[in-house]
GROMACS .gro file of C-alpha atoms in nm:
model
  141
    1UNK     CA    1   0.000   0.000   0.000
    2UNK     CA    2   0.143   0.337  -0.096
    3UNK     CA    3   0.141   0.630   0.138
    4UNK     CA    4  -0.021   0.853  -0.122
    5UNK     CA    5   0.262   1.102  -0.080
    6UNK     CA    6   0.361   1.264  -0.406
    7UNK     CA    7   0.729   1.217  -0.489
    8UNK     CA    8   0.939   1.520  -0.572
    9UNK     CA    9   1.083   1.363  -0.890
   10UNK     CA   10   0.975   1.102  -1.141
   11UNK     CA   11   1.177   0.933  -1.413
   12UNK     CA   12   1.067   1.074  -1.746
   13UNK     CA   13   1.074   0.728  -1.907
   14UNK     CA   14   0.850   0.588  -1.631
   15UNK     CA   15   0.600   0.869  -1.681
   16UNK     CA   16   0.598   0.819  -2.058
   17UNK     CA   17   0.556   0.445  -2.011
   18UNK     CA   18   0.250   0.501  -1.791
   19UNK     CA   19   0.089   0.746  -2.031
   20UNK     CA   20   0.175   0.618  -2.378
   21UNK     CA   21  -0.121   0.379  -2.408
   22UNK     CA   22  -0.378   0.619  -2.266
   23UNK     CA   23  -0.606   0.768  -2.532
   24UNK     CA   24  -0.629   1.107  -2.357
   25UNK     CA   25  -0.252   1.161  -2.377
   26UNK     CA   26  -0.223   1.022  -2.729
   27UNK     CA   27  -0.495   1.257  -2.856
   28UNK     CA   28  -0.337   1.551  -2.672
   29UNK     CA   29   0.005   1.459  -2.819
   30UNK     CA   30  -0.137   1.420  -3.170
   31UNK     CA   31  -0.307   1.761  -3.150
   32UNK     CA   32   0.016   1.916  -3.026
   33UNK     CA   33   0.216   1.749  -3.304
   34UNK     CA   34  -0.025   1.879  -3.568
   35UNK     CA   35   0.008   2.237  -3.445
   36UNK     CA   36   0.383   2.219  -3.376
   37UNK     CA   37   0.471   2.058  -3.711
   38UNK     CA   38   0.184   2.147  -3.945
   39UNK     CA   39   0.384   2.061  -4.258
   40UNK     CA   40   0.558   1.752  -4.128
   41UNK     CA   41   0.452   1.399  -4.076
   42UNK     CA   42   0.324   1.279  -3.742
   43UNK     CA   43   0.525   1.035  -3.532
   44UNK     CA   44   0.389   0.680  -3.508
   45UNK     CA   45   0.111   0.638  -3.250
   46UNK     CA   46   0.340   0.449  -3.013
   47UNK     CA   47   0.584   0.743  -3.014
   48UNK     CA   48   0.333   1.028  -2.976
   49UNK     CA   49   0.354   1.073  -2.599
   50UNK     CA   50   0.732   1.045  -2.597
   51UNK     CA   51   0.758   1.306  -2.870
   52UNK     CA   52   0.515   1.532  -2.683
   53UNK     CA   53   0.742   1.535  -2.377
   54UNK     CA   54   1.050   1.593  -2.593
   55UNK     CA   55   0.870   1.887  -2.752
   56UNK     CA   56   0.795   2.036  -2.409
   57UNK     CA   57   1.159   1.988  -2.312
   58UNK     CA   58   1.292   2.137  -2.634
   59UNK     CA   59   1.062   2.439  -2.598
   60UNK     CA   60   1.182   2.493  -2.237
   61UNK     CA   61   0.835   2.425  -2.099
   62UNK     CA   62   0.946   2.121  -1.898
   63UNK     CA   63   1.289   2.128  -1.731
   64UNK     CA   64   1.476   1.800  -1.708
   65UNK     CA   65   1.712   1.687  -1.435
   66UNK     CA   66   2.028   1.484  -1.469
   67UNK     CA   67   2.232   1.373  -1.168
   68UNK     CA   68   2.030   1.596  -0.939
   69UNK     CA   69   2.064   1.919  -1.136
   70UNK     CA   70   1.861   2.088  -1.402
   71UNK     CA   71   2.021   2.020  -1.740
   72UNK     CA   72   1.987   2.149  -2.094
   73UNK     CA   73   1.949   1.929  -2.401
   74UNK     CA   74   2.291   2.046  -2.519
   75UNK     CA   75   2.448   1.933  -2.191
   76UNK     CA   76   2.275   1.593  -2.213
   77UNK     CA   77   2.399   1.546  -2.569
   78UNK     CA   78   2.755   1.641  -2.473
   79UNK     CA   79   2.742   1.402  -2.176
   80UNK     CA   80   2.619   1.120  -2.401
   81UNK     CA   81   2.900   1.192  -2.647
   82UNK     CA   82   3.159   1.207  -2.368
   83UNK     CA   83   3.046   0.875  -2.223
   84UNK     CA   84   3.033   0.709  -2.563
   85UNK     CA   85   3.380   0.836  -2.657
   86UNK     CA   86   3.520   0.694  -2.333
   87UNK     CA   87   3.366   0.351  -2.401
   88UNK     CA   88   3.404   0.316  -2.778
   89UNK     CA   89   3.680   0.087  -2.898
   90UNK     CA   90   3.698   0.232  -3.250
   91UNK     CA   91   3.553   0.512  -3.460
   92UNK     CA   92   3.314   0.262  -3.619
   93UNK     CA   93   3.198   0.161  -3.273
   94UNK     CA   94   3.142   0.522  -3.161
   95UNK     CA   95   2.800   0.574  -3.321
   96UNK     CA   96   2.661   0.246  -3.191
   97UNK     CA   97   2.798   0.320  -2.843
   98UNK     CA   98   2.654   0.671  -2.858
   99UNK     CA   99   2.307   0.534  -2.939
  100UNK     CA  100   2.331   0.288  -2.649
  101UNK     CA  101   2.440   0.563  -2.410
  102UNK     CA  102   2.163   0.789  -2.533
  103UNK     CA  103   1.905   0.520  -2.467
  104UNK     CA  104   2.050   0.452  -2.122
  105UNK     CA  105   2.056   0.818  -2.020
  106UNK     CA  106   1.702   0.892  -2.141
  107UNK     CA  107   1.554   0.575  -1.991
  108UNK     CA  108   1.736   0.558  -1.657
  109UNK     CA  109   1.880   0.899  -1.570
  110UNK     CA  110   1.653   1.181  -1.685
  111UNK     CA  111   1.392   1.285  -1.433
  112UNK     CA  112   1.149   1.570  -1.394
  113UNK     CA  113   1.008   1.745  -1.092
  114UNK     CA  114   0.645   1.672  -1.018
  115UNK     CA  115   0.604   2.044  -0.950
  116UNK     CA  116   0.707   2.111  -1.312
  117UNK     CA  117   0.428   1.881  -1.431
  118UNK     CA  118   0.188   2.099  -1.235
  119UNK     CA  119   0.325   2.405  -1.415
  120UNK     CA  120   0.280   2.223  -1.746
  121UNK     CA  121  -0.083   2.166  -1.649
  122UNK     CA  122  -0.123   2.537  -1.580
  123UNK     CA  123   0.037   2.634  -1.913
  124UNK     CA  124  -0.097   2.361  -2.142
  125UNK     CA  125  -0.403   2.229  -1.955
  126UNK     CA  126  -0.274   1.871  -1.962
  127UNK     CA  127  -0.392   1.674  -1.660
  128UNK     CA  128  -0.167   1.442  -1.458
  129UNK     CA  129  -0.366   1.252  -1.194
  130UNK     CA  130  -0.225   1.237  -0.841
  131UNK     CA  131  -0.255   0.858  -0.840
  132UNK     CA  132  -0.021   0.841  -1.138
  133UNK     CA  133   0.242   1.059  -0.976
  134UNK     CA  134   0.226   0.891  -0.637
  135UNK     CA  135   0.342   0.549  -0.762
  136UNK     CA  136   0.683   0.396  -0.697
  137UNK     CA  137   0.854   0.489  -1.028
  138UNK     CA  138   1.044   0.778  -0.880
  139UNK     CA  139   1.396   0.905  -0.882
  140UNK     CA  140   1.580   1.089  -0.610
  141UNK     CA  141   1.736   1.316  -0.870
   0.00000   0.00000   0.00000
C-alpha cells in the first residue's frame, strides 16, 4: 500500500511508459504534433507521448534533471557523447555506443520534478492525476 505522498521527482521514461497507451494523452500529443509541425509527418502512435514530452523539453516548458541538477538538451547530448567516446573501442563503434548511451541516459537517468508537471498543467491544460504521480517509479534526482 502506498502512502499517497507525491514524490518530488519522477523518471521521465516511467512517466511516458505510464501514459503512452492512454487515449487522452495520445490525442493531446497528436493535437500538439499537428500544431507544432503542421507541414511535417506525425510520429507513429506508439511514439506520440514520448515526442510530446520531448517537444515540451525542447521548448523549455518542462525542465529536465540529470544527476540531481537541471540540465539542458545540449548538456545531455555532450554528456552522451563524452560517455560514448570513453567507451568506444573504434571510430566505427562510436556511433553504436553513442546510441546505447543515449538510450541509457534517457531511460534511466533523466527525471522531472512533479512540481514542473503541475506548471505544465497550468500552461498547457494537460492533466496528470495524483494517483499516477504517487506510484513507486520515482527518482531521487
